[in-house]
JSON list of C-alpha atoms in Angstrom, two decimals:
[
{"chain": "A", "resi": 1, "resn": "UNK", "atom": "CA", "xyz": [25.82, -24.27, -85.37]},
{"chain": "A", "resi": 2, "resn": "UNK", "atom": "CA", "xyz": [26.57, -26.10, -82.15]},
{"chain": "A", "resi": 3, "resn": "UNK", "atom": "CA", "xyz": [24.45, -29.04, -81.00]},
{"chain": "A", "resi": 4, "resn": "UNK", "atom": "CA", "xyz": [22.08, -28.16, -83.75]},
{"chain": "A", "resi": 5, "resn": "UNK", "atom": "CA", "xyz": [21.34, -24.70, -82.37]},
{"chain": "A", "resi": 6, "resn": "UNK", "atom": "CA", "xyz": [21.99, -21.66, -84.53]},
{"chain": "A", "resi": 7, "resn": "UNK", "atom": "CA", "xyz": [23.61, -18.51, -83.33]},
{"chain": "A", "resi": 8, "resn": "UNK", "atom": "CA", "xyz": [20.42, -16.40, -82.81]},
{"chain": "A", "resi": 9, "resn": "UNK", "atom": "CA", "xyz": [18.92, -19.15, -80.68]},
{"chain": "A", "resi": 10, "resn": "UNK", "atom": "CA", "xyz": [22.13, -19.35, -78.62]},
{"chain": "A", "resi": 11, "resn": "UNK", "atom": "CA", "xyz": [21.92, -15.64, -77.97]},
{"chain": "A", "resi": 12, "resn": "UNK", "atom": "CA", "xyz": [18.32, -15.95, -76.89]},
{"chain": "A", "resi": 13, "resn": "UNK", "atom": "CA", "xyz": [19.18, -18.93, -74.70]},
{"chain": "A", "resi": 14, "resn": "UNK", "atom": "CA", "xyz": [22.09, -17.16, -73.02]},
{"chain": "A", "resi": 15, "resn": "UNK", "atom": "CA", "xyz": [20.16, -13.93, -72.57]},
{"chain": "A", "resi": 16, "resn": "UNK", "atom": "CA", "xyz": [17.41, -15.95, -70.92]},
{"chain": "A", "resi": 17, "resn": "UNK", "atom": "CA", "xyz": [19.89, -17.71, -68.66]},
{"chain": "A", "resi": 18, "resn": "UNK", "atom": "CA", "xyz": [21.58, -14.44, -67.75]},
{"chain": "A", "resi": 19, "resn": "UNK", "atom": "CA", "xyz": [18.20, -12.79, -67.15]},
{"chain": "A", "resi": 20, "resn": "UNK", "atom": "CA", "xyz": [17.15, -15.66, -64.89]},
{"chain": "A", "resi": 21, "resn": "UNK", "atom": "CA", "xyz": [20.40, -15.43, -62.92]},
{"chain": "A", "resi": 22, "resn": "UNK", "atom": "CA", "xyz": [20.05, -11.67, -62.49]},
{"chain": "A", "resi": 23, "resn": "UNK", "atom": "CA", "xyz": [16.36, -12.04, -61.56]},
{"chain": "A", "resi": 24, "resn": "UNK", "atom": "CA", "xyz": [17.24, -14.74, -59.02]},
{"chain": "A", "resi": 25, "resn": "UNK", "atom": "CA", "xyz": [19.96, -12.57, -57.53]},
{"chain": "A", "resi": 26, "resn": "UNK", "atom": "CA", "xyz": [17.63, -9.57, -57.28]},
{"chain": "A", "resi": 27, "resn": "UNK", "atom": "CA", "xyz": [14.88, -11.76, -55.76]},
{"chain": "A", "resi": 28, "resn": "UNK", "atom": "CA", "xyz": [17.34, -13.19, -53.23]},
{"chain": "A", "resi": 29, "resn": "UNK", "atom": "CA", "xyz": [18.54, -9.70, -52.32]},
{"chain": "A", "resi": 30, "resn": "UNK", "atom": "CA", "xyz": [14.97, -8.40, -51.93]},
{"chain": "A", "resi": 31, "resn": "UNK", "atom": "CA", "xyz": [13.95, -11.44, -49.87]},
{"chain": "A", "resi": 32, "resn": "UNK", "atom": "CA", "xyz": [17.00, -11.06, -47.63]},
{"chain": "A", "resi": 33, "resn": "UNK", "atom": "CA", "xyz": [16.36, -7.35, -47.20]},
{"chain": "A", "resi": 34, "resn": "UNK", "atom": "CA", "xyz": [12.66, -7.83, -46.41]},
{"chain": "A", "resi": 35, "resn": "UNK", "atom": "CA", "xyz": [13.37, -10.68, -43.98]},
{"chain": "A", "resi": 36, "resn": "UNK", "atom": "CA", "xyz": [16.10, -8.68, -42.29]},
{"chain": "A", "resi": 37, "resn": "UNK", "atom": "CA", "xyz": [13.78, -5.70, -41.77]},
{"chain": "A", "resi": 38, "resn": "UNK", "atom": "CA", "xyz": [10.98, -7.96, -40.66]},
{"chain": "A", "resi": 39, "resn": "UNK", "atom": "CA", "xyz": [13.25, -9.77, -38.20]},
{"chain": "A", "resi": 40, "resn": "UNK", "atom": "CA", "xyz": [14.48, -6.46, -36.78]},
{"chain": "A", "resi": 41, "resn": "UNK", "atom": "CA", "xyz": [10.91, -5.33, -36.37]},
{"chain": "A", "resi": 42, "resn": "UNK", "atom": "CA", "xyz": [9.98, -8.63, -34.69]},
{"chain": "A", "resi": 43, "resn": "UNK", "atom": "CA", "xyz": [13.00, -8.30, -32.41]},
{"chain": "A", "resi": 44, "resn": "UNK", "atom": "CA", "xyz": [11.94, -4.76, -31.42]},
{"chain": "A", "resi": 45, "resn": "UNK", "atom": "CA", "xyz": [8.43, -6.01, -30.69]},
{"chain": "A", "resi": 46, "resn": "UNK", "atom": "CA", "xyz": [9.76, -8.91, -28.64]},
{"chain": "A", "resi": 47, "resn": "UNK", "atom": "CA", "xyz": [12.05, -6.60, -26.64]},
{"chain": "A", "resi": 48, "resn": "UNK", "atom": "CA", "xyz": [9.18, -4.19, -26.00]},
{"chain": "A", "resi": 49, "resn": "UNK", "atom": "CA", "xyz": [6.93, -7.05, -24.86]},
{"chain": "A", "resi": 50, "resn": "UNK", "atom": "CA", "xyz": [9.66, -8.41, -22.56]},
{"chain": "A", "resi": 51, "resn": "UNK", "atom": "CA", "xyz": [10.19, -4.96, -21.02]},
{"chain": "A", "resi": 52, "resn": "UNK", "atom": "CA", "xyz": [6.46, -4.57, -20.50]},
{"chain": "A", "resi": 53, "resn": "UNK", "atom": "CA", "xyz": [6.32, -7.97, -18.78]},
{"chain": "A", "resi": 54, "resn": "UNK", "atom": "CA", "xyz": [9.26, -7.05, -16.50]},
{"chain": "A", "resi": 55, "resn": "UNK", "atom": "CA", "xyz": [7.62, -3.74, -15.62]},
{"chain": "A", "resi": 56, "resn": "UNK", "atom": "CA", "xyz": [4.30, -5.42, -14.87]},
{"chain": "A", "resi": 57, "resn": "UNK", "atom": "CA", "xyz": [6.01, -8.05, -12.71]},
{"chain": "A", "resi": 58, "resn": "UNK", "atom": "CA", "xyz": [7.81, -5.28, -10.79]},
{"chain": "A", "resi": 59, "resn": "UNK", "atom": "CA", "xyz": [4.50, -3.44, -10.27]},
{"chain": "A", "resi": 60, "resn": "UNK", "atom": "CA", "xyz": [2.89, -6.65, -9.02]},
{"chain": "A", "resi": 61, "resn": "UNK", "atom": "CA", "xyz": [5.73, -7.33, -6.59]},
{"chain": "A", "resi": 62, "resn": "UNK", "atom": "CA", "xyz": [5.57, -3.76, -5.32]},
{"chain": "A", "resi": 63, "resn": "UNK", "atom": "CA", "xyz": [1.79, -3.98, -4.87]},
{"chain": "A", "resi": 64, "resn": "UNK", "atom": "CA", "xyz": [2.21, -7.20, -2.88]},
{"chain": "A", "resi": 65, "resn": "UNK", "atom": "CA", "xyz": [4.91, -5.62, -0.71]},
{"chain": "A", "resi": 66, "resn": "UNK", "atom": "CA", "xyz": [2.76, -2.54, -0.07]},
{"chain": "A", "resi": 67, "resn": "UNK", "atom": "CA", "xyz": [-0.20, -4.74, 0.87]},
{"chain": "A", "resi": 68, "resn": "UNK", "atom": "CA", "xyz": [2.01, -6.57, 3.36]},
{"chain": "A", "resi": 69, "resn": "UNK", "atom": "CA", "xyz": [3.02, -3.26, 4.94]},
{"chain": "A", "resi": 70, "resn": "UNK", "atom": "CA", "xyz": [-0.64, -2.25, 5.32]},
{"chain": "A", "resi": 71, "resn": "UNK", "atom": "CA", "xyz": [-1.54, -5.59, 6.86]},
{"chain": "A", "resi": 72, "resn": "UNK", "atom": "CA", "xyz": [1.45, -5.48, 9.23]},
{"chain": "A", "resi": 73, "resn": "UNK", "atom": "CA", "xyz": [0.77, -1.93, 10.44]},
{"chain": "A", "resi": 74, "resn": "UNK", "atom": "CA", "xyz": [-2.91, -2.65, 10.99]},
{"chain": "A", "resi": 75, "resn": "UNK", "atom": "CA", "xyz": [-1.93, -5.81, 12.88]},
{"chain": "A", "resi": 76, "resn": "UNK", "atom": "CA", "xyz": [0.45, -3.84, 15.08]},
{"chain": "A", "resi": 77, "resn": "UNK", "atom": "CA", "xyz": [-2.31, -1.37, 15.90]},
{"chain": "A", "resi": 78, "resn": "UNK", "atom": "CA", "xyz": [-4.60, -4.26, 16.86]},
{"chain": "A", "resi": 79, "resn": "UNK", "atom": "CA", "xyz": [-1.94, -5.71, 19.16]},
{"chain": "A", "resi": 80, "resn": "UNK", "atom": "CA", "xyz": [-1.38, -2.30, 20.78]},
{"chain": "A", "resi": 81, "resn": "UNK", "atom": "CA", "xyz": [-5.11, -1.87, 21.37]},
{"chain": "A", "resi": 82, "resn": "UNK", "atom": "CA", "xyz": [-5.00, -5.10, 23.39]},
{"chain": "A", "resi": 83, "resn": "UNK", "atom": "CA", "xyz": [-2.33, -3.41, 25.57]},
{"chain": "A", "resi": 84, "resn": "UNK", "atom": "CA", "xyz": [0.03, -6.37, 25.18]},
{"chain": "A", "resi": 85, "resn": "UNK", "atom": "CA", "xyz": [3.81, -5.79, 25.31]},
{"chain": "A", "resi": 86, "resn": "UNK", "atom": "CA", "xyz": [4.31, -9.49, 24.50]},
{"chain": "A", "resi": 87, "resn": "UNK", "atom": "CA", "xyz": [2.07, -9.09, 21.47]},
{"chain": "A", "resi": 88, "resn": "UNK", "atom": "CA", "xyz": [4.10, -6.13, 20.25]},
{"chain": "A", "resi": 89, "resn": "UNK", "atom": "CA", "xyz": [7.31, -8.14, 20.72]},
{"chain": "A", "resi": 90, "resn": "UNK", "atom": "CA", "xyz": [5.85, -11.13, 18.84]},
{"chain": "A", "resi": 91, "resn": "UNK", "atom": "CA", "xyz": [4.41, -8.99, 16.05]},
{"chain": "A", "resi": 92, "resn": "UNK", "atom": "CA", "xyz": [7.55, -6.95, 15.40]},
{"chain": "A", "resi": 93, "resn": "UNK", "atom": "CA", "xyz": [9.16, -9.55, 13.05]},
{"chain": "A", "resi": 94, "resn": "UNK", "atom": "CA", "xyz": [6.03, -9.47, 10.87]},
{"chain": "A", "resi": 95, "resn": "UNK", "atom": "CA", "xyz": [6.24, -5.69, 10.58]},
{"chain": "A", "resi": 96, "resn": "UNK", "atom": "CA", "xyz": [9.99, -5.77, 9.99]},
{"chain": "A", "resi": 97, "resn": "UNK", "atom": "CA", "xyz": [9.66, -8.39, 7.24]},
{"chain": "A", "resi": 98, "resn": "UNK", "atom": "CA", "xyz": [6.91, -6.44, 5.47]},
{"chain": "A", "resi": 99, "resn": "UNK", "atom": "CA", "xyz": [8.91, -3.22, 5.59]},
{"chain": "A", "resi": 100, "resn": "UNK", "atom": "CA", "xyz": [12.04, -5.03, 4.40]},
{"chain": "A", "resi": 101, "resn": "UNK", "atom": "CA", "xyz": [10.18, -6.43, 1.41]},
{"chain": "A", "resi": 102, "resn": "UNK", "atom": "CA", "xyz": [9.03, -2.96, 0.45]},
{"chain": "A", "resi": 103, "resn": "UNK", "atom": "CA", "xyz": [12.60, -1.69, 0.82]},
{"chain": "A", "resi": 104, "resn": "UNK", "atom": "CA", "xyz": [13.80, -4.40, -1.54]},
{"chain": "A", "resi": 105, "resn": "UNK", "atom": "CA", "xyz": [11.22, -3.33, -4.12]},
{"chain": "A", "resi": 106, "resn": "UNK", "atom": "CA", "xyz": [12.19, 0.32, -3.69]},
{"chain": "A", "resi": 107, "resn": "UNK", "atom": "CA", "xyz": [15.87, -0.31, -4.29]},
{"chain": "A", "resi": 108, "resn": "UNK", "atom": "CA", "xyz": [18.38, 2.10, -2.86]},
{"chain": "A", "resi": 109, "resn": "UNK", "atom": "CA", "xyz": [17.44, 5.71, -2.45]},
{"chain": "A", "resi": 110, "resn": "UNK", "atom": "CA", "xyz": [16.03, 8.28, -0.05]},
{"chain": "A", "resi": 111, "resn": "UNK", "atom": "CA", "xyz": [12.71, 6.51, 0.52]},
{"chain": "A", "resi": 112, "resn": "UNK", "atom": "CA", "xyz": [14.41, 3.19, 1.18]},
{"chain": "A", "resi": 113, "resn": "UNK", "atom": "CA", "xyz": [16.61, 4.91, 3.78]},
{"chain": "A", "resi": 114, "resn": "UNK", "atom": "CA", "xyz": [13.56, 6.47, 5.45]},
{"chain": "A", "resi": 115, "resn": "UNK", "atom": "CA", "xyz": [11.54, 3.25, 5.44]},
{"chain": "A", "resi": 116, "resn": "UNK", "atom": "CA", "xyz": [14.48, 1.50, 7.11]},
{"chain": "A", "resi": 117, "resn": "UNK", "atom": "CA", "xyz": [13.82, 3.62, 10.24]},
{"chain": "A", "resi": 118, "resn": "UNK", "atom": "CA", "xyz": [10.10, 2.95, 10.55]},
{"chain": "A", "resi": 119, "resn": "UNK", "atom": "CA", "xyz": [9.90, -0.57, 12.02]},
{"chain": "A", "resi": 120, "resn": "UNK", "atom": "CA", "xyz": [11.99, 0.42, 15.04]},
{"chain": "A", "resi": 121, "resn": "UNK", "atom": "CA", "xyz": [10.16, 3.75, 15.35]},
{"chain": "A", "resi": 122, "resn": "UNK", "atom": "CA", "xyz": [6.76, 1.99, 15.37]},
{"chain": "A", "resi": 123, "resn": "UNK", "atom": "CA", "xyz": [7.96, -0.70, 17.78]},
{"chain": "A", "resi": 124, "resn": "UNK", "atom": "CA", "xyz": [9.45, 1.82, 20.19]},
{"chain": "A", "resi": 125, "resn": "UNK", "atom": "CA", "xyz": [6.32, 3.95, 20.09]},
{"chain": "A", "resi": 126, "resn": "UNK", "atom": "CA", "xyz": [4.09, 0.90, 20.59]},
{"chain": "A", "resi": 127, "resn": "UNK", "atom": "CA", "xyz": [6.17, -0.29, 23.56]},
{"chain": "A", "resi": 128, "resn": "UNK", "atom": "CA", "xyz": [6.01, 3.12, 25.21]},
{"chain": "A", "resi": 129, "resn": "UNK", "atom": "CA", "xyz": [2.25, 2.95, 25.01]},
{"chain": "A", "resi": 130, "resn": "UNK", "atom": "CA", "xyz": [1.75, -0.61, 26.28]},
{"chain": "A", "resi": 131, "resn": "UNK", "atom": "CA", "xyz": [4.69, -1.43, 28.52]},
{"chain": "A", "resi": 132, "resn": "UNK", "atom": "CA", "xyz": [4.05, 1.00, 31.34]},
{"chain": "A", "resi": 133, "resn": "UNK", "atom": "CA", "xyz": [6.83, 3.39, 30.26]},
{"chain": "A", "resi": 134, "resn": "UNK", "atom": "CA", "xyz": [4.17, 6.03, 30.04]},
{"chain": "A", "resi": 135, "resn": "UNK", "atom": "CA", "xyz": [3.78, 7.29, 33.59]},
{"chain": "A", "resi": 136, "resn": "UNK", "atom": "CA", "xyz": [0.19, 8.48, 33.26]},
{"chain": "A", "resi": 137, "resn": "UNK", "atom": "CA", "xyz": [-2.82, 8.14, 31.01]},
{"chain": "A", "resi": 138, "resn": "UNK", "atom": "CA", "xyz": [-2.02, 11.42, 29.25]},
{"chain": "A", "resi": 139, "resn": "UNK", "atom": "CA", "xyz": [1.44, 10.16, 28.31]},
{"chain": "A", "resi": 140, "resn": "UNK", "atom": "CA", "xyz": [-0.02, 6.84, 27.22]},
{"chain": "A", "resi": 141, "resn": "UNK", "atom": "CA", "xyz": [-2.63, 8.67, 25.16]},
{"chain": "A", "resi": 142, "resn": "UNK", "atom": "CA", "xyz": [0.09, 10.77, 23.55]},
{"chain": "A", "resi": 143, "resn": "UNK", "atom": "CA", "xyz": [2.07, 7.66, 22.61]},
{"chain": "A", "resi": 144, "resn": "UNK", "atom": "CA", "xyz": [-1.06, 5.92, 21.34]},
{"chain": "A", "resi": 145, "resn": "UNK", "atom": "CA", "xyz": [-1.97, 9.04, 19.34]},
{"chain": "A", "resi": 146, "resn": "UNK", "atom": "CA", "xyz": [1.59, 9.19, 17.95]},
{"chain": "A", "resi": 147, "resn": "UNK", "atom": "CA", "xyz": [1.46, 5.53, 16.95]},
{"chain": "A", "resi": 148, "resn": "UNK", "atom": "CA", "xyz": [-1.99, 5.83, 15.39]},
{"chain": "A", "resi": 149, "resn": "UNK", "atom": "CA", "xyz": [-1.01, 8.97, 13.50]},
{"chain": "A", "resi": 150, "resn": "UNK", "atom": "CA", "xyz": [2.22, 7.37, 12.30]},
{"chain": "A", "resi": 151, "resn": "UNK", "atom": "CA", "xyz": [0.39, 4.27, 11.09]},
{"chain": "A", "resi": 152, "resn": "UNK", "atom": "CA", "xyz": [-2.25, 6.38, 9.33]},
{"chain": "A", "resi": 153, "resn": "UNK", "atom": "CA", "xyz": [0.47, 8.49, 7.70]},
{"chain": "A", "resi": 154, "resn": "UNK", "atom": "CA", "xyz": [2.42, 5.43, 6.63]},
{"chain": "A", "resi": 155, "resn": "UNK", "atom": "CA", "xyz": [-0.77, 3.79, 5.33]},
{"chain": "A", "resi": 156, "resn": "UNK", "atom": "CA", "xyz": [-1.69, 6.86, 3.29]},
{"chain": "A", "resi": 157, "resn": "UNK", "atom": "CA", "xyz": [1.81, 6.90, 1.78]},
{"chain": "A", "resi": 158, "resn": "UNK", "atom": "CA", "xyz": [1.59, 3.18, 0.97]},
{"chain": "A", "resi": 159, "resn": "UNK", "atom": "CA", "xyz": [-1.80, 3.62, -0.71]},
{"chain": "A", "resi": 160, "resn": "UNK", "atom": "CA", "xyz": [-0.70, 6.65, -2.74]},
{"chain": "A", "resi": 161, "resn": "UNK", "atom": "CA", "xyz": [2.79, 5.38, -3.62]},
{"chain": "A", "resi": 162, "resn": "UNK", "atom": "CA", "xyz": [2.07, 3.39, -6.82]},
{"chain": "A", "resi": 163, "resn": "UNK", "atom": "CA", "xyz": [0.38, 6.32, -8.60]},
{"chain": "A", "resi": 164, "resn": "UNK", "atom": "CA", "xyz": [2.48, 9.16, -7.19]},
{"chain": "A", "resi": 165, "resn": "UNK", "atom": "CA", "xyz": [4.77, 11.28, -9.34]},
{"chain": "A", "resi": 166, "resn": "UNK", "atom": "CA", "xyz": [8.45, 11.57, -8.49]},
{"chain": "A", "resi": 167, "resn": "UNK", "atom": "CA", "xyz": [7.80, 14.94, -6.82]},
{"chain": "A", "resi": 168, "resn": "UNK", "atom": "CA", "xyz": [4.88, 13.45, -4.91]},
{"chain": "A", "resi": 169, "resn": "UNK", "atom": "CA", "xyz": [7.03, 10.58, -3.71]},
{"chain": "A", "resi": 170, "resn": "UNK", "atom": "CA", "xyz": [9.69, 13.00, -2.49]},
{"chain": "A", "resi": 171, "resn": "UNK", "atom": "CA", "xyz": [7.03, 14.96, -0.61]},
{"chain": "A", "resi": 172, "resn": "UNK", "atom": "CA", "xyz": [5.70, 11.76, 0.98]},
{"chain": "A", "resi": 173, "resn": "UNK", "atom": "CA", "xyz": [9.18, 10.72, 2.05]},
{"chain": "A", "resi": 174, "resn": "UNK", "atom": "CA", "xyz": [9.77, 14.12, 3.59]},
{"chain": "A", "resi": 175, "resn": "UNK", "atom": "CA", "xyz": [6.44, 13.99, 5.43]},
{"chain": "A", "resi": 176, "resn": "UNK", "atom": "CA", "xyz": [7.35, 10.58, 6.89]},
{"chain": "A", "resi": 177, "resn": "UNK", "atom": "CA", "xyz": [10.81, 11.81, 7.88]},
{"chain": "A", "resi": 178, "resn": "UNK", "atom": "CA", "xyz": [9.55, 14.97, 9.56]},
{"chain": "A", "resi": 179, "resn": "UNK", "atom": "CA", "xyz": [6.84, 13.11, 11.47]},
{"chain": "A", "resi": 180, "resn": "UNK", "atom": "CA", "xyz": [9.28, 10.44, 12.65]},
{"chain": "A", "resi": 181, "resn": "UNK", "atom": "CA", "xyz": [11.93, 12.93, 13.76]},
{"chain": "A", "resi": 182, "resn": "UNK", "atom": "CA", "xyz": [9.42, 15.14, 15.58]},
{"chain": "A", "resi": 183, "resn": "UNK", "atom": "CA", "xyz": [7.88, 12.10, 17.26]},
{"chain": "A", "resi": 184, "resn": "UNK", "atom": "CA", "xyz": [11.25, 10.74, 18.37]},
{"chain": "A", "resi": 185, "resn": "UNK", "atom": "CA", "xyz": [12.20, 14.07, 19.94]},
{"chain": "A", "resi": 186, "resn": "UNK", "atom": "CA", "xyz": [11.77, 13.93, 23.73]},
{"chain": "A", "resi": 187, "resn": "UNK", "atom": "CA", "xyz": [8.88, 16.01, 24.92]},
{"chain": "A", "resi": 188, "resn": "UNK", "atom": "CA", "xyz": [9.64, 18.82, 27.32]}
]
């Protein structure tokens, strides 16, 4: 007998203490395991949400850049219709800036390389039409037609770009490239 407690009671007391310690250890392990899994799941969800936000922000920036390209090309066509070489010269930085913004959103690649050529192509074509470089109305009409067709082609690419598949985007790039190269070729 120790402290007035007999041996059977001591055994019960110690078995209870040991049981409580083991139960506490198991509960701590289970809680740690559950929290760890829950935290990993929360981390996965947070990463997925952050990626979705980045993707949506990139889509929004691209949409804004594409809208600027549409506005700039339509503005250039309006200036050309006024038959104003000064207007074309003044409007060129607007077009160049819009195209540059789209190039930034595209990143490096084939389409970015093709788009890099279009501001100068459109400016040159516009100047030929309005600056008197065309020697007759037929030549001027051809340059105006070329400019209008190029702007319509570029506009259709810009409008279709966000929803296009990778193969569709390659086809659009090739269509722009072929049109530009054929248009830049001197006529015989």
